[in-house]
Amino acid sequence: MMIRIVKMTFVPERVPEFLELFAARKERIRNQEGCSHLELLKDIAQDNVYFTYSYWDGPEYLEQYRCSDFFADTWKHTKALFADKAQAWSVRQEVVLD
């Protein structure tokens, strides 16, 4: 399993548009093959910074989603609201030994 974290900084007055877009599309994203979890997080210090936090069964499933027409359309509408370039990380949970 991999975890995908995407940081998005929006033009402050465009945040409501993003929240509407996310609400309309979150279930379809959650139902993508290989996606087992999706949530939206908001930065405590900056009201216009959000993160998506999602679990994928593997990088091939994330790539399949990223190559879809649905993602292309969603990302096109999301990017139009940005104040800064998005940042993304793909990570995995490590076992910490005491």
PDB file as gemmi writes it, atoms N, CA and C in Angstrom:
CRYST1    1.000    1.000    1.000  90.00  90.00  90.00 P 1                      
ATOM      1  N   MET A   1       0.843  -1.184   0.000  1.00  0.00           N  
ATOM      2  CA  MET A   1       0.000   0.000   0.000  1.00  0.00           C  
ATOM      3  C   MET A   1       0.886   1.245   0.000  1.00  0.00           C  
ATOM      4  N   MET A   2       0.425   2.253  -0.701  1.00  0.00           N  
ATOM      5  CA  MET A   2       1.117   3.531  -0.680  1.00  0.00           C  
ATOM      6  C   MET A   2       0.154   4.640  -0.283  1.00  0.00           C  
ATOM      7  N   ILE A   3       0.705   5.674   0.273  1.00  0.00           N  
ATOM      8  CA  ILE A   3      -0.066   6.845   0.680  1.00  0.00           C  
ATOM      9  C   ILE A   3       0.339   7.988  -0.237  1.00  0.00           C  
ATOM     10  N   ARG A   4      -0.648   8.696  -0.740  1.00  0.00           N  
ATOM     11  CA  ARG A   4      -0.401   9.849  -1.614  1.00  0.00           C  
ATOM     12  C   ARG A   4      -0.873  11.100  -0.892  1.00  0.00           C  
ATOM     13  N   ILE A   5       0.016  12.076  -0.777  1.00  0.00           N  
ATOM     14  CA  ILE A   5      -0.293  13.352  -0.142  1.00  0.00           C  
ATOM     15  C   ILE A   5      -0.079  14.441  -1.187  1.00  0.00           C  
ATOM     16  N   VAL A   6      -1.100  15.260  -1.403  1.00  0.00           N  
ATOM     17  CA  VAL A   6      -1.002  16.352  -2.369  1.00  0.00           C  
ATOM     18  C   VAL A   6      -1.340  17.656  -1.653  1.00  0.00           C  
ATOM     19  N   LYS A   7      -0.407  18.591  -1.692  1.00  0.00           N  
ATOM     20  CA  LYS A   7      -0.608  19.912  -1.080  1.00  0.00           C  
ATOM     21  C   LYS A   7      -1.039  20.887  -2.172  1.00  0.00           C  
ATOM     22  N   MET A   8      -2.142  21.589  -1.908  1.00  0.00           N  
ATOM     23  CA  MET A   8      -2.682  22.545  -2.873  1.00  0.00           C  
ATOM     24  C   MET A   8      -2.920  23.877  -2.190  1.00  0.00           C  
ATOM     25  N   THR A   9      -2.397  24.930  -2.791  1.00  0.00           N  
ATOM     26  CA  THR A   9      -2.572  26.295  -2.285  1.00  0.00           C  
ATOM     27  C   THR A   9      -3.472  27.040  -3.269  1.00  0.00           C  
ATOM     28  N   PHE A  10      -4.593  27.508  -2.778  1.00  0.00           N  
ATOM     29  CA  PHE A  10      -5.596  28.132  -3.627  1.00  0.00           C  
ATOM     30  C   PHE A  10      -5.609  29.652  -3.471  1.00  0.00           C  
ATOM     31  N   VAL A  11      -6.056  30.317  -4.520  1.00  0.00           N  
ATOM     32  CA  VAL A  11      -6.375  31.739  -4.405  1.00  0.00           C  
ATOM     33  C   VAL A  11      -7.471  31.796  -3.338  1.00  0.00           C  
ATOM     34  N   PRO A  12      -7.294  32.585  -2.281  1.00  0.00           N  
ATOM     35  CA  PRO A  12      -8.241  32.539  -1.158  1.00  0.00           C  
ATOM     36  C   PRO A  12      -9.711  32.640  -1.552  1.00  0.00           C  
ATOM     37  N   GLU A  13     -10.055  33.535  -2.451  1.00  0.00           N  
ATOM     38  CA  GLU A  13     -11.471  33.684  -2.810  1.00  0.00           C  
ATOM     39  C   GLU A  13     -11.990  32.551  -3.696  1.00  0.00           C  
ATOM     40  N   ARG A  14     -11.108  31.648  -4.139  1.00  0.00           N  
ATOM     41  CA  ARG A  14     -11.522  30.519  -4.980  1.00  0.00           C  
ATOM     42  C   ARG A  14     -11.704  29.229  -4.180  1.00  0.00           C  
ATOM     43  N   VAL A  15     -11.391  29.273  -2.881  1.00  0.00           N  
ATOM     44  CA  VAL A  15     -11.532  28.087  -2.028  1.00  0.00           C  
ATOM     45  C   VAL A  15     -12.951  27.514  -2.075  1.00  0.00           C  
ATOM     46  N   PRO A  16     -14.017  28.328  -1.988  1.00  0.00           N  
ATOM     47  CA  PRO A  16     -15.364  27.743  -2.054  1.00  0.00           C  
ATOM     48  C   PRO A  16     -15.608  26.953  -3.342  1.00  0.00           C  
ATOM     49  N   GLU A  17     -15.046  27.407  -4.454  1.00  0.00           N  
ATOM     50  CA  GLU A  17     -15.186  26.665  -5.716  1.00  0.00           C  
ATOM     51  C   GLU A  17     -14.508  25.302  -5.613  1.00  0.00           C  
ATOM     52  N   PHE A  18     -13.315  25.281  -5.022  1.00  0.00           N  
ATOM     53  CA  PHE A  18     -12.623  24.005  -4.854  1.00  0.00           C  
ATOM     54  C   PHE A  18     -13.422  23.069  -3.961  1.00  0.00           C  
ATOM     55  N   LEU A  19     -13.945  23.577  -2.862  1.00  0.00           N  
ATOM     56  CA  LEU A  19     -14.697  22.721  -1.939  1.00  0.00           C  
ATOM     57  C   LEU A  19     -15.937  22.138  -2.614  1.00  0.00           C  
ATOM     58  N   GLU A  20     -16.585  22.910  -3.457  1.00  0.00           N  
ATOM     59  CA  GLU A  20     -17.731  22.388  -4.228  1.00  0.00           C  
ATOM     60  C   GLU A  20     -17.282  21.301  -5.192  1.00  0.00           C  
ATOM     61  N   LEU A  21     -16.189  21.537  -5.879  1.00  0.00           N  
ATOM     62  CA  LEU A  21     -15.658  20.559  -6.824  1.00  0.00           C  
ATOM     63  C   LEU A  21     -15.285  19.270  -6.113  1.00  0.00           C  
ATOM     64  N   PHE A  22     -14.585  19.388  -4.985  1.00  0.00           N  
ATOM     65  CA  PHE A  22     -14.181  18.198  -4.226  1.00  0.00           C  
ATOM     66  C   PHE A  22     -15.406  17.423  -3.740  1.00  0.00           C  
ATOM     67  N   ALA A  23     -16.392  18.132  -3.218  1.00  0.00           N  
ATOM     68  CA  ALA A  23     -17.605  17.469  -2.725  1.00  0.00           C  
ATOM     69  C   ALA A  23     -18.315  16.704  -3.843  1.00  0.00           C  
ATOM     70  N   ALA A  24     -18.313  17.278  -5.030  1.00  0.00           N  
ATOM     71  CA  ALA A  24     -18.998  16.643  -6.154  1.00  0.00           C  
ATOM     72  C   ALA A  24     -18.246  15.423  -6.687  1.00  0.00           C  
ATOM     73  N   ARG A  25     -16.949  15.357  -6.478  1.00  0.00           N  
ATOM     74  CA  ARG A  25     -16.134  14.308  -7.107  1.00  0.00           C  
ATOM     75  C   ARG A  25     -15.497  13.319  -6.145  1.00  0.00           C  
ATOM     76  N   LYS A  26     -15.573  13.573  -4.845  1.00  0.00           N  
ATOM     77  CA  LYS A  26     -14.844  12.730  -3.884  1.00  0.00           C  
ATOM     78  C   LYS A  26     -15.275  11.265  -3.910  1.00  0.00           C  
ATOM     79  N   GLU A  27     -16.558  11.002  -4.054  1.00  0.00           N  
ATOM     80  CA  GLU A  27     -17.005   9.602  -4.052  1.00  0.00           C  
ATOM     81  C   GLU A  27     -16.486   8.853  -5.271  1.00  0.00           C  
ATOM     82  N   ARG A  28     -16.454   9.516  -6.404  1.00  0.00           N  
ATOM     83  CA  ARG A  28     -15.941   8.862  -7.605  1.00  0.00           C  
ATOM     84  C   ARG A  28     -14.439   8.604  -7.471  1.00  0.00           C  
ATOM     85  N   ILE A  29     -13.721   9.529  -6.844  1.00  0.00           N  
ATOM     86  CA  ILE A  29     -12.294   9.295  -6.602  1.00  0.00           C  
ATOM     87  C   ILE A  29     -12.123   8.119  -5.648  1.00  0.00           C  
ATOM     88  N   ARG A  30     -12.886   8.119  -4.573  1.00  0.00           N  
ATOM     89  CA  ARG A  30     -12.797   7.028  -3.587  1.00  0.00           C  
ATOM     90  C   ARG A  30     -13.118   5.673  -4.200  1.00  0.00           C  
ATOM     91  N   ASN A  31     -13.926   5.660  -5.228  1.00  0.00           N  
ATOM     92  CA  ASN A  31     -14.332   4.407  -5.863  1.00  0.00           C  
ATOM     93  C   ASN A  31     -13.444   3.992  -7.023  1.00  0.00           C  
ATOM     94  N   GLN A  32     -12.353   4.706  -7.246  1.00  0.00           N  
ATOM     95  CA  GLN A  32     -11.405   4.291  -8.278  1.00  0.00           C  
ATOM     96  C   GLN A  32     -10.778   2.967  -7.869  1.00  0.00           C  
ATOM     97  N   GLU A  33     -10.535   2.130  -8.849  1.00  0.00           N  
ATOM     98  CA  GLU A  33      -9.893   0.850  -8.569  1.00  0.00           C  
ATOM     99  C   GLU A  33      -8.555   1.096  -7.870  1.00  0.00           C  
ATOM    100  N   GLY A  34      -8.345   0.412  -6.760  1.00  0.00           N  
ATOM    101  CA  GLY A  34      -7.086   0.526  -6.031  1.00  0.00           C  
ATOM    102  C   GLY A  34      -7.048   1.608  -4.972  1.00  0.00           C  
ATOM    103  N   CYS A  35      -8.074   2.472  -4.918  1.00  0.00           N  
ATOM    104  CA  CYS A  35      -8.129   3.517  -3.889  1.00  0.00           C  
ATOM    105  C   CYS A  35      -8.956   3.008  -2.718  1.00  0.00           C  
ATOM    106  N   SER A  36      -8.358   2.968  -1.545  1.00  0.00           N  
ATOM    107  CA  SER A  36      -9.083   2.459  -0.379  1.00  0.00           C  
ATOM    108  C   SER A  36      -9.404   3.547   0.649  1.00  0.00           C  
ATOM    109  N   HIS A  37      -8.912   4.763   0.420  1.00  0.00           N  
ATOM    110  CA  HIS A  37      -9.165   5.832   1.388  1.00  0.00           C  
ATOM    111  C   HIS A  37      -8.868   7.170   0.729  1.00  0.00           C  
ATOM    112  N   LEU A  38      -9.698   8.176   1.033  1.00  0.00           N  
ATOM    113  CA  LEU A  38      -9.459   9.540   0.572  1.00  0.00           C  
ATOM    114  C   LEU A  38     -10.021  10.488   1.612  1.00  0.00           C  
ATOM    115  N   GLU A  39      -9.228  11.470   1.977  1.00  0.00           N  
ATOM    116  CA  GLU A  39      -9.736  12.520   2.850  1.00  0.00           C  
ATOM    117  C   GLU A  39      -9.118  13.853   2.453  1.00  0.00           C  
ATOM    118  N   LEU A  40      -9.786  14.914   2.851  1.00  0.00           N  
ATOM    119  CA  LEU A  40      -9.323  16.273   2.596  1.00  0.00           C  
ATOM    120  C   LEU A  40      -8.941  16.898   3.926  1.00  0.00           C  
ATOM    121  N   LEU A  41      -7.735  17.432   3.995  1.00  0.00           N  
ATOM    122  CA  LEU A  41      -7.229  18.064   5.207  1.00  0.00           C  
ATOM    123  C   LEU A  41      -7.000  19.546   4.934  1.00  0.00           C  
ATOM    124  N   LYS A  42      -7.213  20.373   5.945  1.00  0.00           N  
ATOM    125  CA  LYS A  42      -7.022  21.815   5.814  1.00  0.00           C  
ATOM    126  C   LYS A  42      -5.890  22.248   6.742  1.00  0.00           C  
ATOM    127  N   ASP A  43      -5.007  23.063   6.218  1.00  0.00           N  
ATOM    128  CA  ASP A  43      -3.899  23.587   7.011  1.00  0.00           C  
ATOM    129  C   ASP A  43      -4.440  24.456   8.152  1.00  0.00           C  
ATOM    130  N   ILE A  44      -3.861  24.315   9.309  1.00  0.00           N  
ATOM    131  CA  ILE A  44      -4.311  25.070  10.478  1.00  0.00           C  
ATOM    132  C   ILE A  44      -3.935  26.550  10.365  1.00  0.00           C  
ATOM    133  N   ALA A  45      -2.762  26.826   9.817  1.00  0.00           N  
ATOM    134  CA  ALA A  45      -2.257  28.199   9.781  1.00  0.00           C  
ATOM    135  C   ALA A  45      -2.713  28.996   8.561  1.00  0.00           C  
ATOM    136  N   GLN A  46      -3.031  28.309   7.468  1.00  0.00           N  
ATOM    137  CA  GLN A  46      -3.391  29.000   6.225  1.00  0.00           C  
ATOM    138  C   GLN A  46      -4.720  28.455   5.701  1.00  0.00           C  
ATOM    139  N   ASP A  47      -5.726  29.301   5.674  1.00  0.00           N  
ATOM    140  CA  ASP A  47      -7.066  28.883   5.268  1.00  0.00           C  
ATOM    141  C   ASP A  47      -7.186  28.481   3.804  1.00  0.00           C  
ATOM    142  N   ASN A  48      -6.212  28.810   3.001  1.00  0.00           N  
ATOM    143  CA  ASN A  48      -6.288  28.494   1.578  1.00  0.00           C  
ATOM    144  C   ASN A  48      -5.387  27.327   1.172  1.00  0.00           C  
ATOM    145  N   VAL A  49      -4.857  26.596   2.154  1.00  0.00           N  
ATOM    146  CA  VAL A  49      -3.995  25.444   1.875  1.00  0.00           C  
ATOM    147  C   VAL A  49      -4.713  24.172   2.302  1.00  0.00           C  
ATOM    148  N   TYR A  50      -4.807  23.238   1.361  1.00  0.00           N  
ATOM    149  CA  TYR A  50      -5.477  21.956   1.592  1.00  0.00           C  
ATOM    150  C   TYR A  50      -4.564  20.826   1.143  1.00  0.00           C  
ATOM    151  N   PHE A  51      -4.819  19.652   1.716  1.00  0.00           N  
ATOM    152  CA  PHE A  51      -4.091  18.444   1.354  1.00  0.00           C  
ATOM    153  C   PHE A  51      -5.100  17.339   1.066  1.00  0.00           C  
ATOM    154  N   THR A  52      -4.852  16.561   0.023  1.00  0.00           N  
ATOM    155  CA  THR A  52      -5.572  15.300  -0.101  1.00  0.00           C  
ATOM    156  C   THR A  52      -4.638  14.226   0.422  1.00  0.00           C  
ATOM    157  N   TYR A  53      -5.240  13.256   1.082  1.00  0.00           N  
ATOM    158  CA  TYR A  53      -4.516  12.164   1.720  1.00  0.00           C  
ATOM    159  C   TYR A  53      -5.236  10.892   1.298  1.00  0.00           C  
ATOM    160  N   SER A  54      -4.579  10.077   0.495  1.00  0.00           N  
ATOM    161  CA  SER A  54      -5.262   8.898  -0.047  1.00  0.00           C  
ATOM    162  C   SER A  54      -4.381   7.663   0.045  1.00  0.00           C  
ATOM    163  N   TYR A  55      -5.032   6.508   0.131  1.00  0.00           N  
ATOM    164  CA  TYR A  55      -4.353   5.214   0.169  1.00  0.00           C  
ATOM    165  C   TYR A  55      -4.617   4.509  -1.155  1.00  0.00           C  
ATOM    166  N   TRP A  56      -3.559   3.960  -1.730  1.00  0.00           N  
ATOM    167  CA  TRP A  56      -3.641   3.231  -2.987  1.00  0.00           C  
ATOM    168  C   TRP A  56      -3.002   1.864  -2.805  1.00  0.00           C  
ATOM    169  N   ASP A  57      -3.573   0.859  -3.456  1.00  0.00           N  
ATOM    170  CA  ASP A  57      -3.044  -0.498  -3.346  1.00  0.00           C  
ATOM    171  C   ASP A  57      -1.644  -0.628  -3.937  1.00  0.00           C  
ATOM    172  N   GLY A  58      -1.262   0.291  -4.784  1.00  0.00           N  
ATOM    173  CA  GLY A  58       0.074   0.308  -5.368  1.00  0.00           C  
ATOM    174  C   GLY A  58       0.197   1.445  -6.358  1.00  0.00           C  
ATOM    175  N   PRO A  59       1.422   1.761  -6.771  1.00  0.00           N  
ATOM    176  CA  PRO A  59       1.623   2.887  -7.682  1.00  0.00           C  
ATOM    177  C   PRO A  59       0.930   2.709  -9.030  1.00  0.00           C  
ATOM    178  N   GLU A  60       0.743   1.472  -9.458  1.00  0.00           N  
ATOM    179  CA  GLU A  60       0.076   1.241 -10.743  1.00  0.00           C  
ATOM    180  C   GLU A  60      -1.385   1.696 -10.712  1.00  0.00           C  
ATOM    181  N   TYR A  61      -2.032   1.598  -9.554  1.00  0.00           N  
ATOM    182  CA  TYR A  61      -3.424   2.046  -9.440  1.00  0.00           C  
ATOM    183  C   TYR A  61      -3.519   3.567  -9.455  1.00  0.00           C  
ATOM    184  N   LEU A  62      -2.585   4.218  -8.773  1.00  0.00           N  
ATOM    185  CA  LEU A  62      -2.551   5.686  -8.811  1.00  0.00           C  
ATOM    186  C   LEU A  62      -2.292   6.163 -10.236  1.00  0.00           C  
ATOM    187  N   GLU A  63      -1.352   5.516 -10.922  1.00  0.00           N  
ATOM    188  CA  GLU A  63      -1.033   5.913 -12.291  1.00  0.00           C  
ATOM    189  C   GLU A  63      -2.226   5.675 -13.230  1.00  0.00           C  
ATOM    190  N   GLN A  64      -2.935   4.585 -13.022  1.00  0.00           N  
ATOM    191  CA  GLN A  64      -4.140   4.310 -13.821  1.00  0.00           C  
ATOM    192  C   GLN A  64      -5.159   5.429 -13.637  1.00  0.00           C  
ATOM    193  N   TYR A  65      -5.367   5.848 -12.404  1.00  0.00           N  
ATOM    194  CA  TYR A  65      -6.278   6.959 -12.112  1.00  0.00           C  
ATOM    195  C   TYR A  65      -5.763   8.246 -12.757  1.00  0.00           C  
ATOM    196  N   ARG A  66      -4.478   8.526 -12.608  1.00  0.00           N  
ATOM    197  CA  ARG A  66      -3.908   9.769 -13.144  1.00  0.00           C  
ATOM    198  C   ARG A  66      -3.963   9.822 -14.669  1.00  0.00           C  
ATOM    199  N   CYS A  67      -4.069   8.688 -15.325  1.00  0.00           N  
ATOM    200  CA  CYS A  67      -4.166   8.637 -16.794  1.00  0.00           C  
ATOM    201  C   CYS A  67      -5.618   8.665 -17.286  1.00  0.00           C  
ATOM    202  N   SER A  68      -6.568   8.730 -16.361  1.00  0.00           N  
ATOM    203  CA  SER A  68      -7.980   8.687 -16.748  1.00  0.00           C  
ATOM    204  C   SER A  68      -8.500  10.052 -17.198  1.00  0.00           C  
ATOM    205  N   ASP A  69      -9.535  10.034 -18.018  1.00  0.00           N  
ATOM    206  CA  ASP A  69     -10.192  11.266 -18.451  1.00  0.00           C  
ATOM    207  C   ASP A  69     -10.802  12.002 -17.255  1.00  0.00           C  
ATOM    208  N   PHE A  70     -11.312  11.233 -16.287  1.00  0.00           N  
ATOM    209  CA  PHE A  70     -11.907  11.830 -15.093  1.00  0.00           C  
ATOM    210  C   PHE A  70     -10.876  12.649 -14.322  1.00  0.00           C  
ATOM    211  N   PHE A  71      -9.673  12.087 -14.131  1.00  0.00           N  
ATOM    212  CA  PHE A  71      -8.623  12.829 -13.434  1.00  0.00           C  
ATOM    213  C   PHE A  71      -8.235  14.075 -14.227  1.00  0.00           C  
ATOM    214  N   ALA A  72      -8.046  13.933 -15.542  1.00  0.00           N  
ATOM    215  CA  ALA A  72      -7.642  15.074 -16.378  1.00  0.00           C  
ATOM    216  C   ALA A  72      -8.635  16.219 -16.243  1.00  0.00           C  
ATOM    217  N   ASP A  73      -9.919  15.905 -16.256  1.00  0.00           N  
ATOM    218  CA  ASP A  73     -10.948  16.938 -16.129  1.00  0.00           C  
ATOM    219  C   ASP A  73     -10.944  17.548 -14.727  1.00  0.00           C  
ATOM    220  N   THR A  74     -10.839  16.703 -13.710  1.00  0.00           N  
ATOM    221  CA  THR A  74     -10.816  17.180 -12.324  1.00  0.00           C  
ATOM    222  C   THR A  74      -9.599  18.066 -12.084  1.00  0.00           C  
ATOM    223  N   TRP A  75      -8.433  17.623 -12.540  1.00  0.00           N  
ATOM    224  CA  TRP A  75      -7.202  18.381 -12.310  1.00  0.00           C  
ATOM    225  C   TRP A  75      -7.223  19.705 -13.068  1.00  0.00           C  
ATOM    226  N   LYS A  76      -7.771  19.711 -14.291  1.00  0.00           N  
ATOM    227  CA  LYS A  76      -7.867  20.949 -15.065  1.00  0.00           C  
ATOM    228  C   LYS A  76      -8.671  21.997 -14.300  1.00  0.00           C  
ATOM    229  N   HIS A  77      -9.806  21.594 -13.725  1.00  0.00           N  
ATOM    230  CA  HIS A  77     -10.651  22.530 -12.970  1.00  0.00           C  
ATOM    231  C   HIS A  77      -9.996  22.937 -11.649  1.00  0.00           C  
ATOM    232  N   THR A  78      -9.294  22.011 -11.020  1.00  0.00           N  
ATOM    233  CA  THR A  78      -8.632  22.301  -9.747  1.00  0.00           C  
ATOM    234  C   THR A  78      -7.461  23.261  -9.945  1.00  0.00           C  
ATOM    235  N   LYS A  79      -6.621  22.983 -10.936  1.00  0.00           N  
ATOM    236  CA  LYS A  79      -5.442  23.826 -11.196  1.00  0.00           C  
ATOM    237  C   LYS A  79      -5.812  25.271 -11.492  1.00  0.00           C  
ATOM    238  N   ALA A  80      -6.958  25.480 -12.070  1.00  0.00           N  
ATOM    239  CA  ALA A  80      -7.391  26.845 -12.403  1.00  0.00           C  
ATOM    240  C   ALA A  80      -7.610  27.687 -11.151  1.00  0.00           C  
ATOM    241  N   LEU A  81      -7.701  27.062  -9.996  1.00  0.00           N  
ATOM    242  CA  LEU A  81      -7.980  27.756  -8.747  1.00  0.00           C  
ATOM    243  C   LEU A  81      -6.717  27.988  -7.899  1.00  0.00           C  
ATOM    244  N   PHE A  82      -5.575  27.493  -8.361  1.00  0.00           N  
ATOM    245  CA  PHE A  82      -4.338  27.540  -7.584  1.00  0.00           C  
ATOM    246  C   PHE A  82      -3.732  28.935  -7.500  1.00  0.00           C  
ATOM    247  N   ALA A  83      -3.135  29.205  -6.338  1.00  0.00           N  
ATOM    248  CA  ALA A  83      -2.306  30.389  -6.151  1.00  0.00           C  
ATOM    249  C   ALA A  83      -0.830  30.019  -6.290  1.00  0.00           C  
ATOM    250  N   ASP A  84      -0.527  28.724  -6.202  1.00  0.00           N  
ATOM    251  CA  ASP A  84       0.845  28.234  -6.267  1.00  0.00           C  
ATOM    252  C   ASP A  84       0.805  26.812  -6.819  1.00  0.00           C  
ATOM    253  N   LYS A  85       1.919  26.345  -7.323  1.00  0.00           N  
ATOM    254  CA  LYS A  85       2.020  25.001  -7.877  1.00  0.00           C  
ATOM    255  C   LYS A  85       1.779  23.956  -6.779  1.00  0.00           C  
ATOM    256  N   ALA A  86       1.062  22.905  -7.130  1.00  0.00           N  
ATOM    257  CA  ALA A  86       0.808  21.811  -6.179  1.00  0.00           C  
ATOM    258  C   ALA A  86       2.096  21.034  -5.930  1.00  0.00           C  
ATOM    259  N   GLN A  87       2.151  20.406  -4.767  1.00  0.00           N  
ATOM    260  CA  GLN A  87       3.247  19.512  -4.413  1.00  0.00           C  
ATOM    261  C   GLN A  87       2.639  18.168  -4.063  1.00  0.00           C  
ATOM    262  N   ALA A  88       3.344  17.084  -4.416  1.00  0.00           N  
ATOM    263  CA  ALA A  88       2.808  15.746  -4.151  1.00  0.00           C  
ATOM    264  C   ALA A  88       3.917  14.821  -3.678  1.00  0.00           C  
ATOM    265  N   TRP A  89       3.538  13.926  -2.776  1.00  0.00           N  
ATOM    266  CA  TRP A  89       4.448  12.916  -2.248  1.00  0.00           C  
ATOM    267  C   TRP A  89       3.751  11.571  -2.254  1.00  0.00           C  
ATOM    268  N   SER A  90       4.493  10.545  -2.628  1.00  0.00           N  
ATOM    269  CA  SER A  90       4.033   9.161  -2.499  1.00  0.00           C  
ATOM    270  C   SER A  90       4.917   8.527  -1.434  1.00  0.00           C  
ATOM    271  N   VAL A  91       4.297   8.029  -0.371  1.00  0.00           N  
ATOM    272  CA  VAL A  91       5.040   7.485   0.764  1.00  0.00           C  
ATOM    273  C   VAL A  91       4.435   6.158   1.190  1.00  0.00           C  
ATOM    274  N   ARG A  92       5.164   5.454   2.007  1.00  0.00           N  
ATOM    275  CA  ARG A  92       4.627   4.226   2.602  1.00  0.00           C  
ATOM    276  C   ARG A  92       4.924   4.257   4.088  1.00  0.00           C  
ATOM    277  N   GLN A  93       4.105   3.571   4.833  1.00  0.00           N  
ATOM    278  CA  GLN A  93       4.284   3.512   6.279  1.00  0.00           C  
ATOM    279  C   GLN A  93       5.411   2.531   6.576  1.00  0.00           C  
ATOM    280  N   GLU A  94       6.311   2.937   7.431  1.00  0.00           N  
ATOM    281  CA  GLU A  94       7.420   2.091   7.837  1.00  0.00           C  
ATOM    282  C   GLU A  94       7.152   1.553   9.236  1.00  0.00           C  
ATOM    283  N   VAL A  95       7.630   0.369   9.482  1.00  0.00           N  
ATOM    284  CA  VAL A  95       7.528  -0.213  10.805  1.00  0.00           C  
ATOM    285  C   VAL A  95       8.687   0.340  11.637  1.00  0.00           C  
ATOM    286  N   VAL A  96       8.362   0.904  12.771  1.00  0.00           N  
ATOM    287  CA  VAL A  96       9.387   1.454  13.657  1.00  0.00           C  
ATOM    288  C   VAL A  96       9.655   0.450  14.759  1.00  0.00           C  
ATOM    289  N   LEU A  97      10.890   0.043  14.887  1.00  0.00           N  
ATOM    290  CA  LEU A  97      11.279  -0.904  15.925  1.00  0.00           C  
ATOM    291  C   LEU A  97      11.773  -0.153  17.141  1.00  0.00           C  
ATOM    292  N   ASP A  98      11.318  -0.570  18.315  1.00  0.00           N  
ATOM    293  CA  ASP A  98      11.778   0.065  19.549  1.00  0.00           C  
ATOM    294  C   ASP A  98      13.139  -0.430  19.946  1.00  0.00           C  
TER     295      ASP A  98                                                      
END                                                                             
